[in-house]
Amino acid sequence: MRRISLNSHIAIHTKNKPYICSNCGKSFAIKSELTIHKKIHSDQYQCNICFKTFVVPSKLQRHLRTHTNERPYQCPYEVCKKMFTDQSNLSEHINTHKSMRDIKCRQCDKHFKTKNQLRSHMLTHNFNTYTCDICKKSYRYKTNLILHMKKHTGYKCSFCDKNCETFSVFMRHRQGCIGK
């Protein structure tokens, strides 16, 4: 092993992190990790809504879909209408169709891959459930439904009526509204 490689390898196993980012103070054991990290402070790939930064433009494009709810990747199975923000989530979803076993709920005709999934699903039939009026998803507890509803309604600013999808974006927006 070369001396530089050995030193870098040893640094991983010790708590010694001498390379410090001048922008945020985060420290690294290896200089190359600091170099990669510094790219996140570049304004080149920054979300103009929540100001989160990205090292590569494709990650920013995917992130922007969280604000717009854009879902350009649609499941090719005719009976399925699901859409996804990125190709990897679609691919993962398609695998559920390919490996779908015929374990069917007798009460609502939903299909499941495993008996455990069916067992878990059956709980929704055995208890009072709380159902979303918008997408018909059911929850055993009312608090879970309330949290779920935020996906549809977001967090509304009482100063300017703007809707924000996540609490962190809402808080950042609200601080700006209060300061005006």
mmCIF file with all atom_site columns, C-alpha atoms in Angstrom:
data_model
loop_
_atom_site.group_PDB
_atom_site.id
_atom_site.type_symbol
_atom_site.label_atom_id
_atom_site.label_alt_id
_atom_site.label_comp_id
_atom_site.label_asym_id
_atom_site.label_entity_id
_atom_site.label_seq_id
_atom_site.pdbx_PDB_ins_code
_atom_site.Cartn_x
_atom_site.Cartn_y
_atom_site.Cartn_z
_atom_site.occupancy
_atom_site.B_iso_or_equiv
_atom_site.pdbx_formal_charge
_atom_site.auth_seq_id
_atom_site.auth_comp_id
_atom_site.auth_asym_id
_atom_site.auth_atom_id
_atom_site.pdbx_PDB_model_num
ATOM 1   C CA . MET A 1 1   ? 0.000   0.000   0.000   1.00 0.00 ? 1   MET A CA 1
ATOM 2   C CA . ARG A 1 2   ? 1.292   3.458   -0.794  1.00 0.00 ? 2   ARG A CA 1
ATOM 3   C CA . ARG A 1 3   ? 1.989   5.706   2.182   1.00 0.00 ? 3   ARG A CA 1
ATOM 4   C CA . ILE A 1 4   ? -0.787  8.192   1.222   1.00 0.00 ? 4   ILE A CA 1
ATOM 5   C CA . SER A 1 5   ? -3.331  5.388   0.842   1.00 0.00 ? 5   SER A CA 1
ATOM 6   C CA . LEU A 1 6   ? -2.288  3.828   4.140   1.00 0.00 ? 6   LEU A CA 1
ATOM 7   C CA . ASN A 1 7   ? -2.559  7.168   5.955   1.00 0.00 ? 7   ASN A CA 1
ATOM 8   C CA . SER A 1 8   ? -5.998  7.763   4.436   1.00 0.00 ? 8   SER A CA 1
ATOM 9   C CA . HIS A 1 9   ? -7.089  4.278   5.425   1.00 0.00 ? 9   HIS A CA 1
ATOM 10  C CA . ILE A 1 10  ? -5.855  4.698   9.006   1.00 0.00 ? 10  ILE A CA 1
ATOM 11  C CA . ALA A 1 11  ? -7.610  8.081   9.249   1.00 0.00 ? 11  ALA A CA 1
ATOM 12  C CA . ILE A 1 12  ? -10.940 6.370   8.568   1.00 0.00 ? 12  ILE A CA 1
ATOM 13  C CA . HIS A 1 13  ? -10.527 4.249   11.707  1.00 0.00 ? 13  HIS A CA 1
ATOM 14  C CA . THR A 1 14  ? -9.420  7.080   14.005  1.00 0.00 ? 14  THR A CA 1
ATOM 15  C CA . LYS A 1 15  ? -11.372 10.052  15.260  1.00 0.00 ? 15  LYS A CA 1
ATOM 16  C CA . ASN A 1 16  ? -8.781  12.392  13.748  1.00 0.00 ? 16  ASN A CA 1
ATOM 17  C CA . LYS A 1 17  ? -10.508 14.636  11.196  1.00 0.00 ? 17  LYS A CA 1
ATOM 18  C CA . PRO A 1 18  ? -8.060  17.423  10.351  1.00 0.00 ? 18  PRO A CA 1
ATOM 19  C CA . TYR A 1 19  ? -9.740  18.597  7.124   1.00 0.00 ? 19  TYR A CA 1
ATOM 20  C CA . ILE A 1 20  ? -12.384 21.201  8.017   1.00 0.00 ? 20  ILE A CA 1
ATOM 21  C CA . CYS A 1 21  ? -14.867 22.879  5.686   1.00 0.00 ? 21  CYS A CA 1
ATOM 22  C CA . SER A 1 22  ? -14.470 26.651  5.910   1.00 0.00 ? 22  SER A CA 1
ATOM 23  C CA . ASN A 1 23  ? -18.151 27.155  4.997   1.00 0.00 ? 23  ASN A CA 1
ATOM 24  C CA . CYS A 1 24  ? -19.912 24.970  7.564   1.00 0.00 ? 24  CYS A CA 1
ATOM 25  C CA . GLY A 1 25  ? -17.254 23.594  9.919   1.00 0.00 ? 25  GLY A CA 1
ATOM 26  C CA . LYS A 1 26  ? -17.855 19.919  9.088   1.00 0.00 ? 26  LYS A CA 1
ATOM 27  C CA . SER A 1 27  ? -14.640 17.903  9.439   1.00 0.00 ? 27  SER A CA 1
ATOM 28  C CA . PHE A 1 28  ? -13.263 14.983  7.451   1.00 0.00 ? 28  PHE A CA 1
ATOM 29  C CA . ALA A 1 29  ? -10.576 12.347  7.913   1.00 0.00 ? 29  ALA A CA 1
ATOM 30  C CA . ILE A 1 30  ? -9.578  12.406  4.244   1.00 0.00 ? 30  ILE A CA 1
ATOM 31  C CA . LYS A 1 31  ? -8.845  15.485  2.134   1.00 0.00 ? 31  LYS A CA 1
ATOM 32  C CA . SER A 1 32  ? -10.677 14.091  -0.919  1.00 0.00 ? 32  SER A CA 1
ATOM 33  C CA . GLU A 1 33  ? -13.878 13.800  1.164   1.00 0.00 ? 33  GLU A CA 1
ATOM 34  C CA . LEU A 1 34  ? -13.603 17.502  2.037   1.00 0.00 ? 34  LEU A CA 1
ATOM 35  C CA . THR A 1 35  ? -13.112 18.352  -1.651  1.00 0.00 ? 35  THR A CA 1
ATOM 36  C CA . ILE A 1 36  ? -16.282 16.449  -2.590  1.00 0.00 ? 36  ILE A CA 1
ATOM 37  C CA . HIS A 1 37  ? -18.199 17.984  0.339   1.00 0.00 ? 37  HIS A CA 1
ATOM 38  C CA . LYS A 1 38  ? -17.280 21.559  -0.635  1.00 0.00 ? 38  LYS A CA 1
ATOM 39  C CA . LYS A 1 39  ? -19.258 21.159  -3.862  1.00 0.00 ? 39  LYS A CA 1
ATOM 40  C CA . ILE A 1 40  ? -22.521 21.263  -1.896  1.00 0.00 ? 40  ILE A CA 1
ATOM 41  C CA . HIS A 1 41  ? -21.825 24.879  -0.989  1.00 0.00 ? 41  HIS A CA 1
ATOM 42  C CA . SER A 1 42  ? -21.800 25.868  -4.659  1.00 0.00 ? 42  SER A CA 1
ATOM 43  C CA . ASP A 1 43  ? -24.794 27.957  -5.754  1.00 0.00 ? 43  ASP A CA 1
ATOM 44  C CA . GLN A 1 44  ? -24.651 26.185  -9.103  1.00 0.00 ? 44  GLN A CA 1
ATOM 45  C CA . TYR A 1 45  ? -27.180 23.493  -8.122  1.00 0.00 ? 45  TYR A CA 1
ATOM 46  C CA . GLN A 1 46  ? -29.365 25.142  -5.481  1.00 0.00 ? 46  GLN A CA 1
ATOM 47  C CA . CYS A 1 47  ? -33.119 24.750  -5.070  1.00 0.00 ? 47  CYS A CA 1
ATOM 48  C CA . ASN A 1 48  ? -34.734 28.171  -5.462  1.00 0.00 ? 48  ASN A CA 1
ATOM 49  C CA . ILE A 1 49  ? -37.620 27.135  -3.189  1.00 0.00 ? 49  ILE A CA 1
ATOM 50  C CA . CYS A 1 50  ? -35.940 25.716  -0.060  1.00 0.00 ? 50  CYS A CA 1
ATOM 51  C CA . PHE A 1 51  ? -32.301 26.626  -0.887  1.00 0.00 ? 51  PHE A CA 1
ATOM 52  C CA . LYS A 1 52  ? -31.009 23.068  -0.453  1.00 0.00 ? 52  LYS A CA 1
ATOM 53  C CA . THR A 1 53  ? -27.860 22.520  -2.540  1.00 0.00 ? 53  THR A CA 1
ATOM 54  C CA . PHE A 1 54  ? -26.816 19.560  -4.675  1.00 0.00 ? 54  PHE A CA 1
ATOM 55  C CA . VAL A 1 55  ? -23.542 18.360  -6.143  1.00 0.00 ? 55  VAL A CA 1
ATOM 56  C CA . VAL A 1 56  ? -25.058 17.230  -9.446  1.00 0.00 ? 56  VAL A CA 1
ATOM 57  C CA . PRO A 1 57  ? -27.919 18.742  -11.486 1.00 0.00 ? 57  PRO A CA 1
ATOM 58  C CA . SER A 1 58  ? -29.881 15.472  -11.754 1.00 0.00 ? 58  SER A CA 1
ATOM 59  C CA . LYS A 1 59  ? -30.246 15.350  -7.955  1.00 0.00 ? 59  LYS A CA 1
ATOM 60  C CA . LEU A 1 60  ? -31.572 18.928  -7.983  1.00 0.00 ? 60  LEU A CA 1
ATOM 61  C CA . GLN A 1 61  ? -34.070 18.062  -10.743 1.00 0.00 ? 61  GLN A CA 1
ATOM 62  C CA . ARG A 1 62  ? -35.321 15.079  -8.742  1.00 0.00 ? 62  ARG A CA 1
ATOM 63  C CA . HIS A 1 63  ? -35.511 17.208  -5.575  1.00 0.00 ? 63  HIS A CA 1
ATOM 64  C CA . LEU A 1 64  ? -37.553 19.932  -7.338  1.00 0.00 ? 64  LEU A CA 1
ATOM 65  C CA . ARG A 1 65  ? -40.269 17.350  -7.958  1.00 0.00 ? 65  ARG A CA 1
ATOM 66  C CA . THR A 1 66  ? -40.869 17.201  -4.188  1.00 0.00 ? 66  THR A CA 1
ATOM 67  C CA . HIS A 1 67  ? -42.082 20.810  -4.403  1.00 0.00 ? 67  HIS A CA 1
ATOM 68  C CA . THR A 1 68  ? -44.100 20.470  -7.612  1.00 0.00 ? 68  THR A CA 1
ATOM 69  C CA . ASN A 1 69  ? -45.491 16.950  -7.050  1.00 0.00 ? 69  ASN A CA 1
ATOM 70  C CA . GLU A 1 70  ? -44.450 16.201  -10.638 1.00 0.00 ? 70  GLU A CA 1
ATOM 71  C CA . ARG A 1 71  ? -44.408 12.442  -11.231 1.00 0.00 ? 71  ARG A CA 1
ATOM 72  C CA . PRO A 1 72  ? -43.234 11.841  -14.811 1.00 0.00 ? 72  PRO A CA 1
ATOM 73  C CA . TYR A 1 73  ? -42.569 8.093   -14.478 1.00 0.00 ? 73  TYR A CA 1
ATOM 74  C CA . GLN A 1 74  ? -45.762 6.041   -14.855 1.00 0.00 ? 74  GLN A CA 1
ATOM 75  C CA . CYS A 1 75  ? -46.181 2.346   -14.144 1.00 0.00 ? 75  CYS A CA 1
ATOM 76  C CA . PRO A 1 76  ? -46.558 0.506   -17.483 1.00 0.00 ? 76  PRO A CA 1
ATOM 77  C CA . TYR A 1 77  ? -49.030 -2.036  -16.068 1.00 0.00 ? 77  TYR A CA 1
ATOM 78  C CA . GLU A 1 78  ? -52.468 -1.181  -17.423 1.00 0.00 ? 78  GLU A CA 1
ATOM 79  C CA . VAL A 1 79  ? -54.382 -1.823  -14.203 1.00 0.00 ? 79  VAL A CA 1
ATOM 80  C CA . CYS A 1 80  ? -51.958 0.277   -12.163 1.00 0.00 ? 80  CYS A CA 1
ATOM 81  C CA . LYS A 1 81  ? -52.127 4.068   -12.315 1.00 0.00 ? 81  LYS A CA 1
ATOM 82  C CA . LYS A 1 82  ? -49.185 4.817   -9.993  1.00 0.00 ? 82  LYS A CA 1
ATOM 83  C CA . MET A 1 83  ? -46.671 7.493   -10.963 1.00 0.00 ? 83  MET A CA 1
ATOM 84  C CA . PHE A 1 84  ? -43.231 8.245   -9.527  1.00 0.00 ? 84  PHE A CA 1
ATOM 85  C CA . THR A 1 85  ? -40.769 11.112  -9.212  1.00 0.00 ? 85  THR A CA 1
ATOM 86  C CA . ASP A 1 86  ? -37.791 9.106   -10.477 1.00 0.00 ? 86  ASP A CA 1
ATOM 87  C CA . GLN A 1 87  ? -36.869 6.031   -12.492 1.00 0.00 ? 87  GLN A CA 1
ATOM 88  C CA . SER A 1 88  ? -35.420 4.097   -9.540  1.00 0.00 ? 88  SER A CA 1
ATOM 89  C CA . ASN A 1 89  ? -38.698 4.271   -7.589  1.00 0.00 ? 89  ASN A CA 1
ATOM 90  C CA . LEU A 1 90  ? -40.613 3.166   -10.684 1.00 0.00 ? 90  LEU A CA 1
ATOM 91  C CA . SER A 1 91  ? -38.248 0.212   -11.201 1.00 0.00 ? 91  SER A CA 1
ATOM 92  C CA . GLU A 1 92  ? -38.656 -0.833  -7.588  1.00 0.00 ? 92  GLU A CA 1
ATOM 93  C CA . HIS A 1 93  ? -42.437 -0.605  -7.970  1.00 0.00 ? 93  HIS A CA 1
ATOM 94  C CA . ILE A 1 94  ? -42.443 -2.644  -11.208 1.00 0.00 ? 94  ILE A CA 1
ATOM 95  C CA . ASN A 1 95  ? -40.718 -5.453  -9.320  1.00 0.00 ? 95  ASN A CA 1
ATOM 96  C CA . THR A 1 96  ? -43.744 -5.688  -7.036  1.00 0.00 ? 96  THR A CA 1
ATOM 97  C CA . HIS A 1 97  ? -45.861 -6.511  -10.092 1.00 0.00 ? 97  HIS A CA 1
ATOM 98  C CA . LYS A 1 98  ? -43.380 -9.086  -11.345 1.00 0.00 ? 98  LYS A CA 1
ATOM 99  C CA . SER A 1 99  ? -43.158 -10.894 -8.037  1.00 0.00 ? 99  SER A CA 1
ATOM 100 C CA . MET A 1 100 ? -46.823 -10.518 -7.088  1.00 0.00 ? 100 MET A CA 1
ATOM 101 C CA . ARG A 1 101 ? -48.201 -13.751 -5.701  1.00 0.00 ? 101 ARG A CA 1
ATOM 102 C CA . ASP A 1 102 ? -51.887 -14.448 -5.641  1.00 0.00 ? 102 ASP A CA 1
ATOM 103 C CA . ILE A 1 103 ? -52.538 -13.865 -1.951  1.00 0.00 ? 103 ILE A CA 1
ATOM 104 C CA . LYS A 1 104 ? -55.842 -12.074 -1.996  1.00 0.00 ? 104 LYS A CA 1
ATOM 105 C CA . CYS A 1 105 ? -57.857 -10.376 0.721   1.00 0.00 ? 105 CYS A CA 1
ATOM 106 C CA . ARG A 1 106 ? -61.331 -11.919 0.758   1.00 0.00 ? 106 ARG A CA 1
ATOM 107 C CA . GLN A 1 107 ? -62.929 -8.723  1.998   1.00 0.00 ? 107 GLN A CA 1
ATOM 108 C CA . CYS A 1 108 ? -61.645 -6.212  -0.549  1.00 0.00 ? 108 CYS A CA 1
ATOM 109 C CA . ASP A 1 109 ? -59.843 -8.229  -3.288  1.00 0.00 ? 109 ASP A CA 1
ATOM 110 C CA . LYS A 1 110 ? -56.456 -6.522  -2.787  1.00 0.00 ? 110 LYS A CA 1
ATOM 111 C CA . HIS A 1 111 ? -53.438 -8.675  -3.727  1.00 0.00 ? 111 HIS A CA 1
ATOM 112 C CA . PHE A 1 112 ? -50.306 -9.212  -1.626  1.00 0.00 ? 112 PHE A CA 1
ATOM 113 C CA . LYS A 1 113 ? -46.886 -10.779 -2.061  1.00 0.00 ? 113 LYS A CA 1
ATOM 114 C CA . THR A 1 114 ? -46.651 -12.328 1.395   1.00 0.00 ? 114 THR A CA 1
ATOM 115 C CA . LYS A 1 115 ? -48.955 -13.698 4.070   1.00 0.00 ? 115 LYS A CA 1
ATOM 116 C CA . ASN A 1 116 ? -47.493 -11.184 6.530   1.00 0.00 ? 116 ASN A CA 1
ATOM 117 C CA . GLN A 1 117 ? -48.561 -8.310  4.267   1.00 0.00 ? 117 GLN A CA 1
ATOM 118 C CA . LEU A 1 118 ? -52.063 -9.770  4.097   1.00 0.00 ? 118 LEU A CA 1
ATOM 119 C CA . ARG A 1 119 ? -52.128 -10.229 7.898   1.00 0.00 ? 119 ARG A CA 1
ATOM 120 C CA . SER A 1 120 ? -51.092 -6.617  8.388   1.00 0.00 ? 120 SER A CA 1
ATOM 121 C CA . HIS A 1 121 ? -53.697 -5.484  5.861   1.00 0.00 ? 121 HIS A CA 1
ATOM 122 C CA . MET A 1 122 ? -56.435 -7.468  7.628   1.00 0.00 ? 122 MET A CA 1
ATOM 123 C CA . LEU A 1 123 ? -56.036 -5.187  10.650  1.00 0.00 ? 123 LEU A CA 1
ATOM 124 C CA . THR A 1 124 ? -57.687 -2.457  8.607   1.00 0.00 ? 124 THR A CA 1
ATOM 125 C CA . HIS A 1 125 ? -60.809 -4.598  8.361   1.00 0.00 ? 125 HIS A CA 1
ATOM 126 C CA . ASN A 1 126 ? -60.889 -5.612  12.025  1.00 0.00 ? 126 ASN A CA 1
ATOM 127 C CA . PHE A 1 127 ? -60.764 -2.141  13.585  1.00 0.00 ? 127 PHE A CA 1
ATOM 128 C CA . ASN A 1 128 ? -62.423 1.209   13.130  1.00 0.00 ? 128 ASN A CA 1
ATOM 129 C CA . THR A 1 129 ? -60.395 2.887   10.439  1.00 0.00 ? 129 THR A CA 1
ATOM 130 C CA . TYR A 1 130 ? -59.890 6.480   9.399   1.00 0.00 ? 130 TYR A CA 1
ATOM 131 C CA . THR A 1 131 ? -60.003 6.949   5.639   1.00 0.00 ? 131 THR A CA 1
ATOM 132 C CA . CYS A 1 132 ? -58.627 9.808   3.583   1.00 0.00 ? 132 CYS A CA 1
ATOM 133 C CA . ASP A 1 133 ? -61.479 11.356  1.570   1.00 0.00 ? 133 ASP A CA 1
ATOM 134 C CA . ILE A 1 134 ? -59.059 12.361  -1.180  1.00 0.00 ? 134 ILE A CA 1
ATOM 135 C CA . CYS A 1 135 ? -57.108 9.150   -1.950  1.00 0.00 ? 135 CYS A CA 1
ATOM 136 C CA . LYS A 1 136 ? -59.078 6.576   0.117   1.00 0.00 ? 136 LYS A CA 1
ATOM 137 C CA . LYS A 1 137 ? -56.001 5.385   2.044   1.00 0.00 ? 137 LYS A CA 1
ATOM 138 C CA . SER A 1 138 ? -57.005 3.983   5.456   1.00 0.00 ? 138 SER A CA 1
ATOM 139 C CA . TYR A 1 139 ? -55.350 4.335   8.829   1.00 0.00 ? 139 TYR A CA 1
ATOM 140 C CA . ARG A 1 140 ? -55.979 2.606   12.123  1.00 0.00 ? 140 ARG A CA 1
ATOM 141 C CA . TYR A 1 141 ? -55.286 5.755   14.130  1.00 0.00 ? 141 TYR A CA 1
ATOM 142 C CA . LYS A 1 142 ? -56.728 9.218   13.571  1.00 0.00 ? 142 LYS A CA 1
ATOM 143 C CA . THR A 1 143 ? -53.334 10.855  14.218  1.00 0.00 ? 143 THR A CA 1
ATOM 144 C CA . ASN A 1 144 ? -51.850 8.932   11.277  1.00 0.00 ? 144 ASN A CA 1
ATOM 145 C CA . LEU A 1 145 ? -54.653 10.164  9.018   1.00 0.00 ? 145 LEU A CA 1
ATOM 146 C CA . ILE A 1 146 ? -54.073 13.761  10.163  1.00 0.00 ? 146 ILE A CA 1
ATOM 147 C CA . LEU A 1 147 ? -50.354 13.461  9.335   1.00 0.00 ? 147 LEU A CA 1
ATOM 148 C CA . HIS A 1 148 ? -51.221 11.864  5.981   1.00 0.00 ? 148 HIS A CA 1
ATOM 149 C CA . MET A 1 149 ? -53.628 14.709  5.097   1.00 0.00 ? 149 MET A CA 1
ATOM 150 C CA . LYS A 1 150 ? -50.690 17.143  5.163   1.00 0.00 ? 150 LYS A CA 1
ATOM 151 C CA . LYS A 1 151 ? -49.554 15.473  1.919   1.00 0.00 ? 151 LYS A CA 1
ATOM 152 C CA . HIS A 1 152 ? -52.718 16.770  0.283   1.00 0.00 ? 152 HIS A CA 1
ATOM 153 C CA . THR A 1 153 ? -53.251 20.063  2.092   1.00 0.00 ? 153 THR A CA 1
ATOM 154 C CA . GLY A 1 154 ? -49.733 21.046  3.129   1.00 0.00 ? 154 GLY A CA 1
ATOM 155 C CA . TYR A 1 155 ? -49.040 23.673  5.748   1.00 0.00 ? 155 TYR A CA 1
ATOM 156 C CA . LYS A 1 156 ? -50.860 26.954  5.126   1.00 0.00 ? 156 LYS A CA 1
ATOM 157 C CA . CYS A 1 157 ? -49.254 30.262  6.085   1.00 0.00 ? 157 CYS A CA 1
ATOM 158 C CA . SER A 1 158 ? -51.693 32.406  8.075   1.00 0.00 ? 158 SER A CA 1
ATOM 159 C CA . PHE A 1 159 ? -49.984 35.607  6.882   1.00 0.00 ? 159 PHE A CA 1
ATOM 160 C CA . CYS A 1 160 ? -50.172 35.143  3.098   1.00 0.00 ? 160 CYS A CA 1
ATOM 161 C CA . ASP A 1 161 ? -52.168 31.897  2.502   1.00 0.00 ? 161 ASP A CA 1
ATOM 162 C CA . LYS A 1 162 ? -49.213 30.153  0.795   1.00 0.00 ? 162 LYS A CA 1
ATOM 163 C CA . ASN A 1 163 ? -49.281 26.324  1.059   1.00 0.00 ? 163 ASN A CA 1
ATOM 164 C CA . CYS A 1 164 ? -46.046 24.464  1.827   1.00 0.00 ? 164 CYS A CA 1
ATOM 165 C CA . GLU A 1 165 ? -45.749 20.697  1.441   1.00 0.00 ? 165 GLU A CA 1
ATOM 166 C CA . THR A 1 166 ? -43.335 20.088  4.332   1.00 0.00 ? 166 THR A CA 1
ATOM 167 C CA . PHE A 1 167 ? -43.118 21.548  7.819   1.00 0.00 ? 167 PHE A CA 1
ATOM 168 C CA . SER A 1 168 ? -39.482 22.623  7.390   1.00 0.00 ? 168 SER A CA 1
ATOM 169 C CA . VAL A 1 169 ? -40.268 24.571  4.202   1.00 0.00 ? 169 VAL A CA 1
ATOM 170 C CA . PHE A 1 170 ? -43.310 26.076  5.939   1.00 0.00 ? 170 PHE A CA 1
ATOM 171 C CA . MET A 1 171 ? -41.218 27.246  8.925   1.00 0.00 ? 171 MET A CA 1
ATOM 172 C CA . ARG A 1 172 ? -38.600 28.809  6.648   1.00 0.00 ? 172 ARG A CA 1
ATOM 173 C CA . HIS A 1 173 ? -41.339 30.564  4.645   1.00 0.00 ? 173 HIS A CA 1
ATOM 174 C CA . ARG A 1 174 ? -43.153 31.746  7.771   1.00 0.00 ? 174 ARG A CA 1
ATOM 175 C CA . GLN A 1 175 ? -40.007 33.344  9.197   1.00 0.00 ? 175 GLN A CA 1
ATOM 176 C CA . GLY A 1 176 ? -39.713 35.337  5.965   1.00 0.00 ? 176 GLY A CA 1
ATOM 177 C CA . CYS A 1 177 ? -43.389 36.350  6.150   1.00 0.00 ? 177 CYS A CA 1
ATOM 178 C CA . ILE A 1 178 ? -43.132 37.513  9.757   1.00 0.00 ? 178 ILE A CA 1
ATOM 179 C CA . GLY A 1 179 ? -40.092 39.638  8.897   1.00 0.00 ? 179 GLY A CA 1
ATOM 180 C CA . LYS A 1 180 ? -41.953 41.567  6.167   1.00 0.00 ? 180 LYS A CA 1
#
